[in-house]
CSV table of C-alpha atoms and ligand atoms in Angstrom, one decimal:
chain,number,residue,atom,x,y,z
A,1,MET,CA,220.9,214.0,146.6
A,2,THR,CA,222.6,215.4,143.8
A,3,ALA,CA,225.3,217.6,144.3
A,4,PRO,CA,224.7,221.1,145.7
A,5,ALA,CA,226.0,224.1,143.7
A,6,LEU,CA,225.6,225.6,147.2
A,7,SER,CA,226.0,225.0,151.1
A,8,VAL,CA,225.3,227.3,153.1
A,9,VAL,CA,227.6,227.0,156.5
A,10,ILE,CA,225.6,228.4,159.6
A,11,PRO,CA,227.0,228.2,163.6
A,12,VAL,CA,224.7,227.7,166.3
A,13,TYR,CA,225.1,229.0,169.9
A,14,ASN,CA,221.8,229.3,172.1
A,15,GLU,CA,219.9,230.4,169.5
A,16,GLU,CA,216.4,228.1,170.4
A,17,ALA,CA,214.4,231.8,170.5
A,18,GLY,CA,215.7,232.7,167.0
A,19,LEU,CA,216.1,229.6,164.6
A,20,PRO,CA,212.1,229.0,163.9
A,21,ALA,CA,212.3,231.9,162.4
A,22,LEU,CA,216.0,231.6,160.4
A,23,PHE,CA,214.3,228.3,158.8
A,24,ALA,CA,210.5,230.9,158.0
A,25,ARG,CA,212.8,233.3,155.9
A,26,LEU,CA,216.4,230.8,155.3
A,27,TYR,CA,214.8,227.8,153.6
A,28,PRO,CA,212.2,229.9,151.0
A,29,ALA,CA,215.4,232.2,150.0
A,30,LEU,CA,217.4,229.3,149.0
A,31,ASP,CA,214.3,227.2,147.5
A,32,ALA,CA,214.1,230.4,144.7
A,33,LEU,CA,217.9,230.8,144.6
A,34,ARG,CA,217.0,226.2,141.6
A,35,LEU,CA,219.9,226.1,142.7
A,36,PRO,CA,220.7,222.3,144.4
A,37,TYR,CA,221.7,223.4,148.2
A,38,GLU,CA,222.0,222.2,151.7
A,39,ILE,CA,222.4,223.8,154.7
A,40,ILE,CA,224.8,222.7,157.3
A,41,PHE,CA,223.4,223.3,161.3
A,42,VAL,CA,226.6,223.6,163.9
A,43,ASN,CA,225.8,223.9,166.9
A,44,ASP,CA,228.4,224.6,168.8
A,45,GLY,CA,227.6,223.2,172.7
A,46,SER,CA,224.5,225.3,172.8
A,47,ARG,CA,223.1,224.9,176.2
A,48,ASP,CA,219.5,225.6,175.0
A,49,ARG,CA,217.6,223.3,173.3
A,50,SER,CA,219.0,224.6,169.8
A,51,ALA,CA,220.2,220.6,169.6
A,52,ALA,CA,216.5,219.6,169.7
A,53,VAL,CA,215.4,222.0,167.2
A,54,LEU,CA,218.0,221.9,165.1
A,55,LYS,CA,217.0,217.6,164.9
A,56,ASP,CA,213.3,218.5,164.0
A,57,GLN,CA,214.1,221.0,161.4
A,58,PHE,CA,216.6,217.7,159.5
A,59,LEU,CA,213.9,215.6,159.7
A,60,ALA,CA,211.4,218.2,157.7
A,61,ARG,CA,214.4,218.7,155.8
A,62,PRO,CA,216.4,216.0,155.7
A,63,ASP,CA,217.1,216.9,152.1
A,64,VAL,CA,219.0,219.9,152.4
A,65,THR,CA,220.2,220.2,156.0
A,66,ARG,CA,222.7,218.5,157.2
A,67,VAL,CA,223.7,219.1,161.6
A,68,VAL,CA,226.2,218.9,162.6
A,69,LEU,CA,226.8,218.7,166.8
A,70,PHE,CA,229.6,220.2,169.1
A,71,ASN,CA,230.1,217.9,172.2
A,72,ALA,CA,231.0,221.0,173.5
A,73,ASN,CA,231.3,225.1,172.8
A,74,TYR,CA,234.3,225.8,170.5
A,75,GLY,CA,233.1,229.1,169.2
A,76,GLN,CA,232.5,230.1,166.4
A,77,HIS,CA,235.2,230.0,164.1
A,78,THR,CA,235.8,226.7,164.5
A,79,ALA,CA,232.3,225.6,163.9
A,80,ILE,CA,232.4,227.5,160.4
A,81,ILE,CA,236.2,225.1,160.4
A,82,ALA,CA,233.5,222.3,161.4
A,83,GLY,CA,231.1,222.6,158.5
A,84,PHE,CA,233.4,223.9,155.9
A,85,GLU,CA,235.5,220.0,156.6
A,86,ARG,CA,232.4,218.2,155.3
A,87,VAL,CA,230.9,221.1,152.2
A,88,ARG,CA,230.4,219.3,149.5
A,89,GLY,CA,228.3,222.4,147.0
A,90,GLU,CA,231.2,223.8,144.8
A,91,ARG,CA,230.7,227.4,146.3
A,92,ILE,CA,229.6,228.3,150.3
A,93,VAL,CA,227.8,230.7,152.3
A,94,THR,CA,228.2,231.1,155.5
A,95,LEU,CA,225.6,232.6,157.8
A,96,ASP,CA,225.2,233.8,161.2
A,97,ALA,CA,221.8,232.0,163.0
A,98,ASP,CA,220.5,235.4,164.5
A,99,LEU,CA,219.1,236.9,161.2
A,100,GLN,CA,220.9,239.6,161.7
A,101,ASN,CA,222.4,238.3,157.9
A,102,PRO,CA,219.4,238.3,155.8
A,103,PRO,CA,219.1,235.4,154.1
A,104,GLU,CA,217.7,237.1,151.1
A,105,GLU,CA,221.0,238.5,150.3
A,106,ILE,CA,222.5,235.2,149.4
A,107,ALA,CA,221.5,235.8,145.6
A,108,HIS,CA,223.5,239.3,146.2
A,109,LEU,CA,226.6,237.1,146.3
A,110,LEU,CA,226.3,234.8,144.1
A,111,ALA,CA,226.3,237.0,141.6
A,112,GLN,CA,229.2,238.3,142.5
A,113,MET,CA,230.7,234.7,142.0
A,114,ASP,CA,228.9,234.3,138.3
A,115,ALA,CA,231.0,237.8,137.7
A,116,GLY,CA,234.5,235.6,138.5
A,117,HIS,CA,234.8,236.4,141.9
A,118,ASP,CA,236.3,234.1,144.2
A,119,TYR,CA,235.7,236.0,147.7
A,120,VAL,CA,232.1,238.0,148.2
A,121,GLY,CA,232.8,239.7,151.9
A,122,GLY,CA,229.0,241.3,152.9
A,123,VAL,CA,229.3,245.2,153.9
A,124,ARG,CA,226.9,245.8,156.2
A,125,ARG,CA,224.2,249.0,155.0
A,126,LYS,CA,223.3,250.4,157.9
A,127,ARG,CA,225.2,248.7,161.8
A,128,GLU,CA,222.8,247.5,163.6
A,129,ASP,CA,225.4,247.3,166.3
A,130,ALA,CA,225.9,249.1,170.1
A,131,TRP,CA,228.0,252.6,169.4
A,132,TRP,CA,231.2,251.0,171.1
A,133,ARG,CA,230.9,248.6,169.2
A,134,ARG,CA,230.8,250.6,165.6
A,135,ILE,CA,233.6,252.8,166.9
A,136,ALA,CA,235.7,249.9,167.9
A,137,SER,CA,235.6,248.0,164.8
A,138,ARG,CA,236.1,251.0,162.8
A,139,ALA,CA,239.5,251.4,164.4
A,140,MET,CA,240.8,248.2,163.9
A,141,ASN,CA,239.3,247.6,160.7
A,142,ARG,CA,242.1,250.5,159.9
A,143,VAL,CA,244.9,249.6,162.4
A,144,ARG,CA,244.4,245.5,160.8
A,145,GLU,CA,244.9,247.9,156.8
A,146,ARG,CA,247.6,249.1,158.2
A,147,ILE,CA,249.4,246.1,159.3
A,148,THR,CA,248.7,243.3,157.4
A,149,ARG,CA,248.1,242.9,153.7
A,150,ILE,CA,243.6,242.0,153.7
A,151,LYS,CA,241.7,244.5,153.0
A,152,MET,CA,238.4,244.0,154.6
A,153,THR,CA,235.6,246.9,155.7
A,154,ASP,CA,233.3,245.7,157.2
A,155,GLN,CA,235.1,242.8,159.7
A,156,GLY,CA,232.0,241.6,161.6
A,157,CYS,CA,229.9,240.9,159.0
A,158,MET,CA,229.4,237.1,158.8
A,159,LEU,CA,227.8,237.0,155.7
A,160,ARG,CA,230.2,235.9,153.0
A,161,ALA,CA,230.3,234.1,150.1
A,162,TYR,CA,233.8,231.2,149.4
A,163,SER,CA,234.3,229.4,146.7
A,164,ARG,CA,235.5,225.7,147.6
A,165,ASP,CA,239.2,225.9,146.3
A,166,ILE,CA,239.1,229.0,149.4
A,167,VAL,CA,237.3,226.5,151.9
A,168,ASP,CA,239.4,223.8,151.3
A,169,ALA,CA,242.4,225.8,152.2
A,170,VAL,CA,241.4,227.5,155.1
A,171,ALA,CA,239.9,223.9,156.5
A,172,ALA,CA,243.5,222.7,155.6
A,173,SER,CA,245.0,225.4,157.6
A,174,ARG,CA,246.6,224.1,160.6
A,175,GLU,CA,246.1,227.6,162.9
A,176,VAL,CA,244.2,226.3,166.1
A,177,SER,CA,242.7,230.9,166.5
A,178,THR,CA,242.2,232.3,163.7
A,179,TYR,CA,239.5,234.5,161.8
A,180,ILE,CA,237.9,232.8,159.3
A,181,PRO,CA,237.3,235.8,156.7
A,182,ALA,CA,240.8,236.6,157.3
A,183,LEU,CA,242.5,233.5,156.8
A,184,ALA,CA,240.3,233.2,153.6
A,185,TYR,CA,240.7,236.3,152.5
A,186,THR,CA,244.8,235.4,152.1
A,187,PHE,CA,243.7,232.2,149.8
A,188,ALA,CA,241.6,234.7,147.6
A,189,HIS,CA,243.4,235.5,144.0
A,190,ALA,CA,239.5,237.5,142.8
A,191,PRO,CA,238.1,239.0,146.1
A,192,THR,CA,235.6,241.9,146.0
A,193,GLU,CA,233.1,243.5,148.7
A,194,VAL,CA,228.8,243.9,148.2
A,195,GLU,CA,226.6,246.4,150.2
A,196,VAL,CA,223.9,244.1,152.4
A,197,ALA,CA,221.2,244.9,155.0
A,198,HIS,CA,221.3,244.2,157.7
A,199,GLU,CA,219.1,243.7,161.0
A,200,GLU,CA,218.7,243.3,164.1
A,201,ARG,CA,218.9,240.3,166.0
A,202,ALA,CA,215.9,238.4,166.1
A,203,ALA,CA,215.8,237.0,169.2
A,204,GLY,CA,217.8,236.2,171.8
A,205,GLU,CA,221.3,238.1,172.5
A,206,SER,CA,224.5,238.7,171.8
A,207,LYS,CA,227.2,235.9,172.3
A,208,TYR,CA,229.8,238.3,172.1
A,209,SER,CA,231.2,239.6,175.1
A,210,LEU,CA,233.8,242.7,174.9
A,211,TYR,CA,236.4,240.7,176.7
A,212,GLN,CA,235.4,238.1,173.4
A,213,LEU,CA,235.4,240.8,170.9
A,214,ILE,CA,238.9,242.0,172.7
A,215,ARG,CA,240.6,238.6,171.9
A,216,LEU,CA,239.2,238.6,168.7
A,217,ASN,CA,241.0,241.4,167.2
A,218,PHE,CA,243.9,240.2,169.2
A,219,ASP,CA,243.8,237.3,167.2
A,220,LEU,CA,243.4,239.2,164.0
A,221,VAL,CA,246.4,241.2,164.3
A,222,THR,CA,248.6,238.5,166.3
A,223,GLY,CA,247.7,235.8,163.4
A,224,PHE,CA,248.1,237.5,160.6
A,225,SER,CA,251.4,240.2,160.8
A,226,LEU,CA,254.2,240.0,163.0
A,227,VAL,CA,253.8,244.6,163.2
A,228,PRO,CA,253.2,244.2,167.4
A,229,LEU,CA,256.3,242.4,167.4
A,230,GLN,CA,258.3,244.6,165.7
A,231,LEU,CA,256.8,247.8,166.2
A,232,PHE,CA,257.5,246.7,170.4
A,233,SER,CA,261.4,246.0,169.6
A,234,ILE,CA,261.3,249.3,167.9
A,235,PHE,CA,260.3,250.9,170.2
A,236,GLY,CA,262.0,249.7,172.9
A,237,MET,CA,265.4,250.6,170.7
A,238,PHE,CA,263.7,253.9,170.6
A,239,VAL,CA,263.4,253.7,174.6
A,240,ALA,CA,266.8,252.4,175.6
A,241,ALA,CA,268.5,255.4,173.3
A,242,MET,CA,266.3,257.8,174.4
A,243,SER,CA,267.6,257.3,178.3
A,244,LEU,CA,271.1,257.0,177.3
A,245,LEU,CA,270.4,260.8,175.9
A,246,VAL,CA,269.3,261.4,179.5
A,247,TYR,CA,272.2,260.2,181.2
A,248,ALA,CA,274.6,261.6,179.1
A,249,ILE,CA,272.4,265.3,179.5
A,250,VAL,CA,272.4,264.6,183.6
A,251,VAL,CA,276.1,263.4,183.3
A,252,ALA,CA,277.3,266.5,182.0
A,253,ARG,CA,275.2,269.1,183.9
A,254,ARG,CA,276.6,267.7,186.9
A,255,VAL,CA,279.6,268.2,185.5
A,256,VAL,CA,280.1,271.4,184.1
A,257,ALA,CA,277.6,273.0,187.1
A,258,GLY,CA,280.0,270.7,189.4
A,259,ASP,CA,276.7,269.2,191.5
A,260,PHE,CA,273.3,269.6,190.7
A,261,VAL,CA,271.4,272.0,189.3
A,262,GLY,CA,268.8,273.8,191.3
A,263,GLY,CA,265.1,273.6,188.4
A,264,PHE,CA,267.1,270.2,186.5
A,265,TYR,CA,264.4,268.1,188.9
A,266,ALA,CA,261.6,270.1,188.7
A,267,LEU,CA,261.9,268.4,185.0
A,268,TRP,CA,262.9,265.1,186.4
A,269,ASP,CA,260.8,262.3,188.1
A,270,ARG,CA,262.3,259.7,188.6
A,271,ASP,CA,258.5,258.0,189.5
A,272,VAL,CA,256.9,258.8,186.6
A,273,LEU,CA,259.9,257.3,184.9
A,274,GLN,CA,259.7,253.8,186.3
A,275,PHE,CA,255.7,253.7,185.5
A,276,PHE,CA,256.5,254.8,182.5
A,277,LEU,CA,259.2,251.7,181.8
A,278,ILE,CA,257.3,249.4,183.8
A,279,GLY,CA,254.6,249.7,181.8
A,280,VAL,CA,256.8,249.2,178.7
A,281,VAL,CA,258.2,245.6,180.0
A,282,LEU,CA,254.1,244.8,180.9
A,283,PHE,CA,253.3,245.3,177.2
A,284,GLY,CA,256.5,243.4,176.1
A,285,VAL,CA,256.3,241.0,177.6
A,286,GLY,CA,252.2,240.5,177.1
A,287,LEU,CA,252.8,241.1,173.2
A,288,VAL,CA,255.8,238.5,174.2
A,289,GLY,CA,253.4,236.0,175.8
A,290,GLU,CA,250.6,236.3,172.6
A,291,TYR,CA,253.0,235.1,170.7
A,292,VAL,CA,254.5,232.2,172.7
A,293,GLY,CA,251.0,231.6,173.7
A,294,ARG,CA,250.2,230.6,170.5
A,295,ILE,CA,253.1,228.6,169.8
A,296,TYR,CA,251.7,226.7,172.5
A,297,GLN,CA,248.4,226.0,171.4
A,298,GLN,CA,249.7,225.2,168.1
A,299,VAL,CA,252.4,222.0,169.2
A,300,ARG,CA,249.7,220.9,171.9
A,301,ASP,CA,247.7,219.6,168.6
A,302,ARG,CA,244.3,218.6,170.5
A,303,PRO,CA,241.6,218.4,168.4
A,304,ARG,CA,240.4,221.5,167.3
A,305,TYR,CA,236.7,220.6,168.4
A,306,THR,CA,234.9,217.1,168.9
A,307,VAL,CA,231.8,215.8,167.6
A,308,ARG,CA,228.6,213.7,169.5
A,309,ALA,CA,226.9,213.2,166.5
A,310,VAL,CA,225.8,214.4,163.4
A,311,LEU,CA,223.1,214.0,161.4
A,312,GLU,CA,222.8,213.9,157.4
A,313,ARG,CA,221.6,211.3,155.1
A,314,PRO,CA,224.0,208.7,152.9
A,315,THR,CA,226.0,210.7,149.8
A,316,ASP,CA,225.5,207.6,147.2
A,317,GLU,CA,222.5,206.5,147.7
A,318,ALA,CA,219.7,207.9,145.5
A,319,GLY,CA,218.3,209.6,148.4
A,320,ASP,CA,214.5,208.4,148.1
A,321,GLN,CA,214.2,206.3,150.5
A,322,ASP,CA,213.8,208.9,153.9
A,323,ALA,CA,213.7,206.5,156.6
A,324,ASN,CA,217.2,206.2,155.5
A,325,ILE,CA,219.1,208.1,157.8
A,326,LEU,CA,222.1,207.8,158.9
A,327,GLN,CA,223.6,209.4,162.4
A,328,HIS,CA,227.2,208.5,163.5
A,329,GLU,CA,227.0,208.5,167.1
A,330,GLY,CA,230.1,208.7,169.4
A,331,HIS,CA,233.0,210.0,169.3
A,332,GLU,CA,234.5,211.2,166.2
A,333,GLU,CA,238.1,213.7,166.8
A,334,ARG,CA,238.9,215.6,163.7
A,335,ARG,CA,242.8,216.7,163.4
A,336,ILE,CA,243.8,219.3,161.9
A,337,ALA,CA,244.2,217.8,158.3
A,338,ARG,CA,248.9,217.9,157.8
B,401,UDP,N1,228.2,231.0,168.0
B,401,UDP,C1,228.7,230.6,168.3
B,401,UDP,N2,229.3,230.4,169.3
B,401,UDP,C2,229.8,230.7,170.0
B,401,UDP,C3,229.8,232.0,169.9
B,401,UDP,C4,228.8,232.6,168.5
B,401,UDP,O1,228.3,229.6,167.2
B,401,UDP,O2,230.9,230.7,171.0
B,401,UDP,C5,227.5,231.8,166.6
B,401,UDP,C6,225.6,233.1,166.7
B,401,UDP,O3,225.5,231.0,166.9
B,401,UDP,C7,225.9,233.2,165.9
B,401,UDP,C8,226.7,233.8,165.1
B,401,UDP,O4,228.0,232.9,166.4
B,401,UDP,O5,225.3,232.8,164.6
B,401,UDP,C9,227.0,235.2,166.2
B,401,UDP,O6,227.4,235.3,166.8
B,401,UDP,P1,226.4,236.8,167.9
B,401,UDP,O7,225.4,236.9,166.8
B,401,UDP,O8,226.1,236.2,168.7
B,401,UDP,O9,227.9,237.8,168.0
B,401,UDP,P2,227.7,239.4,167.3
B,401,UDP,O10,226.4,238.8,166.0
B,401,UDP,O11,226.9,239.8,168.3
B,401,UDP,O12,228.8,239.7,166.7
B,402,MG,MG1,225.0,238.5,165.9
């Protein structure tokens, strides 16, 4: 295998139904580019037959196919990192396995890289997602753009191209929970975006629940900005100042009237105030917990994932002995690079 010009990284989790359709479009699309490429599938601990399907595909196209098999489910972004740590190409494209990102669009991303960009984000032309996800992601975009320096029109689109420098930097980052397109963006010097088509899932269903989407957005905001923490302290100071003011008014009115003034209690609802303050406190505790939790995860310094097996051909031999298929078995642990 000559050093590939293009590495395509695809996370796979319970996609057995959709994989054949993906192969049928992905390989011809990449062959049509007429450049040496490799595809790295990372099986993220699928509980269905995805691993077996990937193994068959590896045996069918061992020249361009590599498969990393996780021993458990570590999440889409960890799977992509595992691919990033192994890429051999100068340019890297990430893609979802469910055909929501048409592989034919890769050529457009590469054209932008030819034009000198080192980061090309895809923007879905017409989203084929549930309406609540469209609205939620638009709102999140607005918040993120205000409080971080990351400009990303479509954070949900994983069809993106990166230069090798960026991918190496992402792979070397020791973040535990991260959102790759945003992290990569911080390393880019000439980012750009292109519109890409978007299709409905070919088969299976979305692996993201509402809870996971909320988690992802928390990661995105707390991972790249301290503004939530700072906003909270500002809000806390504001509340404290206001309560001082209210206290001053209460005391002043008591002094002036000699006692309570009728009607004053109509405005003063201690229960509501208590609820409000308890809400503020809980919000603050939760927010602090968000950061403390990240520190906790970081200091544990666990391996981000463990690999069960890697299916690939060795690089050094001139790859003509097709029987010579490398398969590392057993436990391979990747510590986060220091
Ligand atoms: N995925 C993964 N691990 C997970 C969840 C998802 O590797 O824990 C993969 C999944 O197989 C797909 C991609 O990540 O290739 C995007 O997932 P999905 O299509 O479910 O997300 P959505 O398009 O609904 O945002
Ligand atoms: Mg999808």
